[in-house]
Phi, psi and omega in degrees: 000316181297318179297322180298316178295318179298319180297321179293327184276341181304313177298328178292322182288324183272355183295155178288151180259127178294141179209172173223154182274129186278341178208160176305134183210157180273133171273115188263149178295320181232162182281071179204145181294333179269005178290157177298141178273131180281307182197157175272129178256125184287158173305144177069012177287138178279137179219166173249118181275127183244329186209146177242138178221101183062235179271015182240150179231133176279132181228161176232131177277164176297336176279359173097359178290139176237145179178193185242139176233158178294139177312315184286357176272359182249149171238126180259109176067180180275139178295136173084004180199178180281154175295148180300133177087352179287130172274171176297326177294316180295322177295316181296319178295318180295315179297321181292324185279322185254345181086004176208174180280352179090003183260357178219138183234135174229139181221163179233156179232132177288145178273181178262133176257179185300320181295317178293324179290318184288333180258009182299143180242145177290149179232098185298320181294323180288325176297317177295323177295317178295320179295334179290346179274350185293150176236155177297153182301323180296320179296318180290324179296319178298316179298317179298316179299317178296328181268004179058042182268149179242143179290145176222140171269133180239126180284146175289144177290151181280000000 
C-alpha cells in the first residue's frame, strides 16, 4: 500500500511549479548571461519552473519554449498567501520538495577571488551592452531632482 501511494505522489513531486516573470527578461539557452537568447519573455508572463541551478531557474513558457531565467526574475505564487487553487496537500508537497512555501526567495552570488581577477578577459559585446544603459548627464540630473536626491562624493576603496 505504501509503495502504491509513493508511486502516485511521484508525478506531483516532480511536476513543474507555476511562476510568473516579474519584469521583461531574456530566456537563455544555458544558465549564463552570455548564453544565446531563446526568446524575450514579457513581464507578468506565466511560466513553469522545473529546475534550479545556482542563481538560474529552467522554465517552460505556455508556448513550449524552454530555457533559463535569473532566479530573481521570477515570482512563485502570491506574496503572503497560498497560490490560487493550491490545496493543503499541494502546499505540503511544495514545502517538502523546495524547503519553503514558495512565497520567499533568497539567493547568493559568489564573489571574485584573486585568480579570477588575474585571469579575467575583456568582453567587448558585454561592454557595449552595458554602455547602452547609460543616460545623458542632464537626464540623470533631472531624475535626481524629481526624487529630491542629493549628490555625494564617495572615495574609492584602497
